[in-house]
CSV table of C-alpha atoms and ligand atoms in Angstrom, one decimal:
chain,number,residue,atom,x,y,z
A,8,MET,CA,11.6,-62.8,-19.1
A,9,PHE,CA,14.6,-61.2,-20.7
A,10,SER,CA,15.3,-57.6,-19.5
A,11,LEU,CA,15.8,-54.7,-21.8
A,12,LYS,CA,15.8,-52.2,-19.0
A,13,ASN,CA,17.4,-48.8,-19.8
A,14,LYS,CA,17.8,-49.8,-23.5
A,15,VAL,CA,16.6,-47.7,-26.4
A,16,ALA,CA,15.1,-49.6,-29.3
A,17,VAL,CA,14.4,-48.4,-32.8
A,18,VAL,CA,11.7,-50.4,-34.6
A,19,THR,CA,10.7,-49.8,-38.2
A,20,GLY,CA,7.3,-50.6,-39.6
A,21,ALA,CA,6.1,-50.3,-36.0
A,22,SER,CA,2.5,-49.2,-36.5
A,23,ARG,CA,1.1,-52.7,-37.1
A,24,GLY,CA,1.7,-56.4,-37.4
A,25,ILE,CA,5.1,-57.8,-36.5
A,26,GLY,CA,6.7,-54.4,-35.9
A,27,GLN,CA,4.0,-53.4,-33.5
A,28,ALA,CA,4.3,-56.6,-31.6
A,29,ILE,CA,8.1,-56.2,-31.4
A,30,ALA,CA,7.8,-52.6,-30.1
A,31,ILE,CA,5.3,-53.6,-27.5
A,32,LYS,CA,7.1,-56.7,-26.3
A,33,MET,CA,10.4,-54.8,-26.1
A,34,ALA,CA,8.7,-52.0,-24.1
A,35,GLU,CA,7.2,-54.7,-21.8
A,36,SER,CA,10.8,-55.9,-21.2
A,37,GLY,CA,11.8,-52.4,-20.2
A,38,ALA,CA,13.0,-50.6,-23.3
A,39,ASP,CA,12.2,-47.1,-24.5
A,40,ILE,CA,11.0,-47.2,-28.1
A,41,ALA,CA,11.5,-45.0,-31.2
A,42,LEU,CA,8.5,-46.1,-33.4
A,43,ILE,CA,9.0,-45.6,-37.2
A,44,TYR,CA,6.0,-45.6,-39.4
A,45,ALA,CA,5.5,-45.0,-43.1
A,46,LYS,CA,2.0,-43.6,-43.5
A,47,ASN,CA,-0.4,-44.4,-40.7
A,48,GLU,CA,0.1,-41.8,-38.0
A,49,LYS,CA,-3.1,-42.7,-36.2
A,50,LYS,CA,-2.0,-46.4,-35.7
A,51,ALA,CA,1.5,-45.4,-34.8
A,52,ASN,CA,0.1,-43.0,-32.1
A,53,LYS,CA,-2.0,-45.8,-30.7
A,54,VAL,CA,1.1,-48.0,-30.3
A,55,LYS,CA,2.9,-45.0,-28.7
A,56,SER,CA,0.0,-44.6,-26.2
A,57,THR,CA,0.1,-48.3,-25.3
A,58,ILE,CA,3.9,-48.0,-24.6
A,59,ILE,CA,3.6,-44.8,-22.6
A,60,ASN,CA,0.9,-46.3,-20.5
A,61,MET,CA,3.4,-49.1,-19.6
A,62,GLY,CA,5.7,-46.4,-18.2
A,63,GLN,CA,8.2,-46.4,-21.0
A,64,LYS,CA,9.2,-43.5,-23.3
A,65,ALA,CA,7.9,-43.7,-26.9
A,66,ILE,CA,8.2,-41.3,-29.8
A,67,THR,CA,6.8,-41.8,-33.3
A,68,TYR,CA,8.7,-40.7,-36.4
A,69,GLN,CA,7.4,-40.8,-40.0
A,70,CYS,CA,10.1,-42.0,-42.4
A,71,ASP,CA,10.4,-43.9,-45.7
A,72,VAL,CA,13.3,-46.1,-44.8
A,73,SER,CA,14.1,-46.7,-48.5
A,74,ASP,CA,15.2,-43.1,-48.8
A,75,PHE,CA,18.9,-42.8,-47.8
A,76,ASP,CA,18.8,-39.1,-46.8
A,77,GLU,CA,15.4,-39.3,-45.0
A,78,SER,CA,16.6,-42.2,-42.9
A,79,LYS,CA,19.9,-40.3,-42.1
A,80,MET,CA,17.8,-37.4,-40.8
A,81,LEU,CA,15.6,-39.9,-38.8
A,82,ILE,CA,18.6,-41.4,-36.9
A,83,TYR,CA,19.8,-37.8,-36.2
A,84,LYS,CA,16.5,-36.9,-34.7
A,85,ILE,CA,16.3,-40.1,-32.7
A,86,MET,CA,19.8,-39.5,-31.3
A,87,GLN,CA,18.7,-36.0,-30.2
A,88,ASP,CA,15.5,-37.3,-28.5
A,89,PHE,CA,17.0,-40.4,-26.9
A,90,GLN,CA,20.7,-39.6,-26.8
A,91,THR,CA,21.6,-43.2,-27.8
A,92,ILE,CA,20.4,-46.3,-29.6
A,93,ASP,CA,21.0,-49.8,-28.2
A,94,ILE,CA,18.8,-51.9,-30.4
A,95,LEU,CA,17.9,-51.5,-34.1
A,96,VAL,CA,15.1,-53.7,-35.5
A,97,ASN,CA,14.7,-53.5,-39.3
A,98,ASN,CA,11.2,-54.8,-39.8
A,99,ALA,CA,9.7,-52.6,-42.5
A,100,GLY,CA,8.9,-54.5,-45.6
A,101,ILE,CA,6.6,-54.8,-48.6
A,102,VAL,CA,5.4,-57.5,-51.1
A,103,LYS,CA,4.6,-57.1,-54.7
A,104,ASP,CA,4.1,-60.7,-55.9
A,105,ASN,CA,3.9,-61.7,-59.5
A,106,LEU,CA,5.2,-64.5,-61.7
A,107,LEU,CA,8.4,-63.6,-63.5
A,108,PHE,CA,6.8,-63.0,-66.9
A,109,SER,CA,4.5,-60.4,-65.5
A,110,MET,CA,6.8,-58.9,-62.9
A,111,THR,CA,7.7,-55.3,-63.9
A,112,ASN,CA,11.1,-53.7,-63.5
A,113,GLU,CA,9.4,-51.2,-61.2
A,114,ASP,CA,7.9,-53.9,-58.9
A,115,PHE,CA,11.2,-55.7,-58.7
A,116,ASN,CA,13.2,-52.6,-57.8
A,117,GLU,CA,10.6,-51.2,-55.4
A,118,VAL,CA,10.6,-54.3,-53.2
A,119,ILE,CA,14.4,-54.4,-53.2
A,120,LYS,CA,14.6,-50.7,-52.4
A,121,VAL,CA,12.3,-50.9,-49.4
A,122,ASN,CA,13.3,-54.3,-48.0
A,123,LEU,CA,17.0,-54.5,-48.7
A,124,ASN,CA,18.1,-50.9,-49.2
A,125,GLY,CA,15.9,-49.8,-46.3
A,126,THR,CA,17.7,-52.2,-44.0
A,127,PHE,CA,21.1,-51.1,-45.3
A,128,ASN,CA,20.2,-47.4,-44.9
A,129,MET,CA,19.2,-47.8,-41.2
A,130,ILE,CA,22.3,-49.9,-40.4
A,131,HIS,CA,24.5,-47.4,-42.2
A,132,HIS,CA,23.3,-44.4,-40.3
A,133,THR,CA,23.3,-46.2,-36.9
A,134,TYR,CA,26.4,-48.4,-36.8
A,135,LEU,CA,28.9,-45.6,-35.7
A,136,ASN,CA,26.8,-45.1,-32.6
A,137,PHE,CA,27.1,-48.8,-31.8
A,138,VAL,CA,30.8,-48.9,-32.6
A,139,LYS,CA,31.5,-45.9,-30.2
A,140,LYS,CA,29.5,-47.6,-27.4
A,141,LYS,CA,31.2,-51.0,-28.2
A,142,ASN,CA,27.7,-52.5,-27.8
A,143,GLY,CA,24.6,-52.9,-29.9
A,144,ARG,CA,22.1,-55.3,-31.3
A,145,ILE,CA,20.9,-55.3,-34.9
A,146,ILE,CA,17.9,-57.5,-35.7
A,147,ASN,CA,16.8,-57.8,-39.3
A,148,ILE,CA,13.5,-59.3,-40.3
A,149,SER,CA,13.9,-61.5,-43.4
A,150,SER,CA,11.6,-64.5,-44.3
A,151,ILE,CA,12.0,-68.2,-44.9
A,152,LEU,CA,11.3,-67.3,-48.5
A,153,GLY,CA,14.7,-65.6,-48.5
A,154,VAL,CA,16.2,-69.0,-47.7
A,155,CYS,CA,14.1,-71.3,-49.9
A,156,GLY,CA,12.9,-68.9,-52.7
A,157,SER,CA,9.4,-68.1,-53.7
A,158,LYS,CA,7.4,-69.1,-56.8
A,159,GLY,CA,5.7,-65.8,-57.7
A,160,GLY,CA,7.8,-63.6,-55.4
A,161,ALA,CA,11.3,-63.5,-56.9
A,162,ASN,CA,11.6,-59.8,-55.9
A,163,TYR,CA,10.6,-60.5,-52.3
A,164,ALA,CA,12.8,-63.6,-52.0
A,165,ALA,CA,15.8,-61.8,-53.5
A,166,SER,CA,15.3,-58.9,-51.1
A,167,LYS,CA,15.0,-61.2,-48.1
A,168,ALA,CA,18.0,-63.4,-49.2
A,169,GLY,CA,19.9,-60.1,-49.6
A,170,ILE,CA,19.1,-59.2,-46.0
A,171,ILE,CA,20.7,-62.5,-44.9
A,172,GLY,CA,23.9,-61.8,-46.8
A,173,LEU,CA,23.9,-58.2,-45.5
A,174,SER,CA,23.4,-59.3,-41.9
A,175,LYS,CA,26.2,-61.9,-42.0
A,176,SER,CA,28.6,-59.3,-43.4
A,177,VAL,CA,27.6,-56.7,-40.8
A,178,ALA,CA,28.0,-59.4,-38.1
A,179,LYS,CA,31.5,-60.0,-39.3
A,180,GLU,CA,32.4,-56.3,-39.6
A,181,LEU,CA,31.0,-55.2,-36.2
A,182,ALA,CA,31.9,-58.3,-34.1
A,183,ALA,CA,35.1,-56.7,-33.0
A,184,PHE,CA,33.1,-53.8,-31.5
A,185,GLY,CA,30.8,-56.0,-29.4
A,186,VAL,CA,27.9,-55.5,-31.8
A,187,THR,CA,25.8,-58.4,-32.9
A,188,CYS,CA,23.6,-58.6,-36.0
A,189,ASN,CA,21.1,-61.4,-36.4
A,190,VAL,CA,18.2,-62.3,-38.7
A,191,ILE,CA,14.7,-63.6,-37.9
A,192,ALA,CA,13.2,-65.5,-40.7
A,193,PRO,CA,9.5,-65.8,-40.1
A,194,GLY,CA,7.3,-68.4,-41.8
A,195,TYR,CA,3.6,-67.7,-42.2
A,196,ILE,CA,2.5,-65.2,-39.6
A,197,ARG,CA,-1.1,-63.8,-39.1
A,198,THR,CA,-0.8,-60.1,-40.1
A,199,ASP,CA,-2.1,-57.7,-42.7
A,200,MET,CA,0.5,-59.1,-45.1
A,201,THR,CA,-1.0,-62.6,-45.0
A,202,ASN,CA,-4.6,-61.5,-44.5
A,203,GLY,CA,-5.0,-61.2,-48.3
A,204,LEU,CA,-4.6,-65.0,-48.8
A,205,SER,CA,-7.8,-66.8,-49.4
A,206,ASP,CA,-9.1,-69.2,-46.7
A,207,SER,CA,-8.4,-72.2,-48.9
A,208,SER,CA,-4.7,-71.1,-49.5
A,209,LYS,CA,-4.3,-70.5,-45.8
A,210,GLU,CA,-5.6,-74.0,-45.1
A,211,ILE,CA,-3.3,-75.6,-47.7
A,212,PHE,CA,-0.2,-73.7,-46.3
A,213,ALA,CA,-1.1,-74.6,-42.7
A,214,LYS,CA,-1.3,-78.3,-43.6
A,215,GLU,CA,2.4,-78.1,-44.7
A,216,ILE,CA,3.5,-76.6,-41.4
A,217,PRO,CA,4.6,-79.3,-38.8
A,218,LEU,CA,2.9,-77.2,-36.0
A,219,LYS,CA,-0.2,-77.1,-38.3
A,220,LYS,CA,-1.0,-73.4,-37.9
A,221,PHE,CA,0.2,-69.9,-38.8
A,222,GLY,CA,2.2,-68.1,-36.2
A,223,ASP,CA,1.4,-64.9,-34.4
A,224,ALA,CA,3.3,-61.6,-34.5
A,225,ASP,CA,4.1,-62.2,-30.8
A,226,ASP,CA,6.0,-65.4,-31.7
A,227,ILE,CA,8.4,-63.2,-33.8
A,228,ALA,CA,8.5,-60.5,-31.0
A,229,ALA,CA,9.6,-63.1,-28.4
A,230,ALA,CA,12.5,-64.1,-30.7
A,231,ALA,CA,13.4,-60.4,-31.2
A,232,VAL,CA,13.5,-59.8,-27.4
A,233,PHE,CA,15.9,-62.7,-26.9
A,234,LEU,CA,18.2,-61.4,-29.7
A,235,ALA,CA,18.1,-57.9,-28.2
A,236,SER,CA,18.9,-59.2,-24.7
A,237,GLU,CA,22.2,-59.6,-22.8
A,238,GLU,CA,21.6,-63.3,-22.8
A,239,SER,CA,22.2,-63.5,-26.6
A,240,LYS,CA,25.6,-61.8,-26.5
A,241,TYR,CA,27.4,-64.9,-28.0
A,242,VAL,CA,24.9,-65.2,-30.9
A,243,THR,CA,25.7,-63.3,-34.1
A,244,GLY,CA,25.3,-63.8,-37.9
A,245,GLU,CA,22.5,-66.3,-37.1
A,246,VAL,CA,19.3,-66.8,-39.1
A,247,LEU,CA,16.6,-67.8,-36.6
A,248,LYS,CA,13.7,-69.4,-38.3
A,249,VAL,CA,10.4,-68.9,-36.5
A,250,ASP,CA,8.1,-70.9,-38.8
A,251,GLY,CA,6.4,-73.7,-36.9
A,252,GLY,CA,9.0,-76.1,-38.4
A,253,LEU,CA,8.1,-75.4,-42.0
A,254,LEU,CA,11.7,-75.2,-43.3
A,255,MET,CA,13.8,-77.8,-41.6
B,329,LIG,N1,3.5,-61.9,-42.1
B,329,LIG,C1,4.2,-62.8,-42.5
B,329,LIG,O1,3.8,-64.0,-42.7
B,329,LIG,C2,5.7,-62.6,-42.8
B,329,LIG,C3,6.5,-63.7,-43.1
B,329,LIG,C4,7.9,-63.5,-43.3
B,329,LIG,C5,8.4,-62.2,-43.2
B,329,LIG,N2,7.6,-61.2,-42.9
B,329,LIG,C6,8.3,-59.9,-42.8
B,329,LIG,O2,8.0,-59.3,-41.5
B,329,LIG,C7,8.0,-57.8,-41.6
B,329,LIG,C8,6.7,-57.3,-41.1
B,329,LIG,O3,5.6,-57.7,-41.9
B,329,LIG,P1,4.1,-57.8,-41.4
B,329,LIG,O4,3.6,-59.1,-41.6
B,329,LIG,O5,3.9,-57.2,-40.0
B,329,LIG,O6,3.4,-56.9,-42.5
B,329,LIG,P2,2.8,-55.4,-42.5
B,329,LIG,O7,2.5,-55.1,-43.9
B,329,LIG,O8,1.6,-55.4,-41.5
B,329,LIG,O9,3.9,-54.5,-41.9
B,329,LIG,C9,4.9,-53.9,-42.7
B,329,LIG,C10,5.3,-52.6,-42.1
B,329,LIG,O10,6.3,-52.0,-42.9
B,329,LIG,C11,6.0,-50.6,-43.1
B,329,LIG,N3,6.7,-50.1,-44.3
B,329,LIG,C12,6.5,-50.5,-45.6
B,329,LIG,N4,7.2,-49.8,-46.4
B,329,LIG,C13,7.9,-48.9,-45.6
B,329,LIG,C14,8.9,-47.9,-45.9
B,329,LIG,N5,9.3,-47.6,-47.1
B,329,LIG,N6,9.4,-47.1,-44.9
B,329,LIG,C15,9.0,-47.4,-43.6
B,329,LIG,N7,8.1,-48.4,-43.3
B,329,LIG,C16,7.6,-49.1,-44.3
B,329,LIG,C17,4.5,-50.6,-43.3
B,329,LIG,O11,3.9,-49.3,-43.1
B,329,LIG,C18,4.1,-51.6,-42.2
B,329,LIG,O12,3.9,-51.0,-41.0
B,329,LIG,C19,8.2,-57.5,-43.1
B,329,LIG,O13,9.5,-57.3,-43.4
B,329,LIG,C20,7.8,-58.9,-43.8
B,329,LIG,O14,8.4,-59.0,-45.0
B,329,LIG,C21,6.3,-61.3,-42.7
């Protein structure tokens, strides 16, 4: 197992799904965790208790990552509580799917604001800490739909493609300071986000996947732990697909 001993990780969208799995797996690997949640304090506290019971430090913070000033204040508080940040995982994301002709301006902008601006905000407020340390790991959660596009989800695909462009740019800018920035592009993963799909849709999608099933949040968490570890120090600007072979 990769070690994250003595590291501090910030994970957004950490109260459930992929974010929760990443937070818990990073804690299992020895990291202390700043858990960022949008609304569900009860669920976030449950994740916090799980991590504290493992012997790691964990603190929850409520924050809308799409708000530039709120996320600035968030990073300030985390730095006060943990003194440093070693790993930043931008996982928070939303979907508001619709075909183009019925997609509103508001729905387009909101998805971009949370998924893309939220990722930018968190990186913007954290990168100086990484630069000063001459070390750091930034891991951004995109989607294979950001690579191949999405019929009925132009806003989501655009936001996730934007995350890839943003990440490669950050990787280039921060490489000189020993900071890596990578992307994980999940395929279909069993979480609340995909729970809304009908059983028949799930069956149709699964048939298209070479490994013939949806992935688990833990599959994404395992990739995140690798990208956060010392062993990935020569990997940057990469888009790691974790999709059962769907997009080859
Ligand atoms: N589940 C999948 O199949 C799949 C596939 C590809 C990519 N992803 C991506 O993985 C990430 C996690 O998704 P998930 O499947 O766990 O879904 P999820 O809906 O369970 O989790 C999303 C999390 O983001 C948080 N969030 C939303 N808006 C926020 C905001 N403004 N500020 C702070 N937090 C906010 C939510 O509260 C939630 O905890 C998302 O970025 C999603 O786009 C998921």
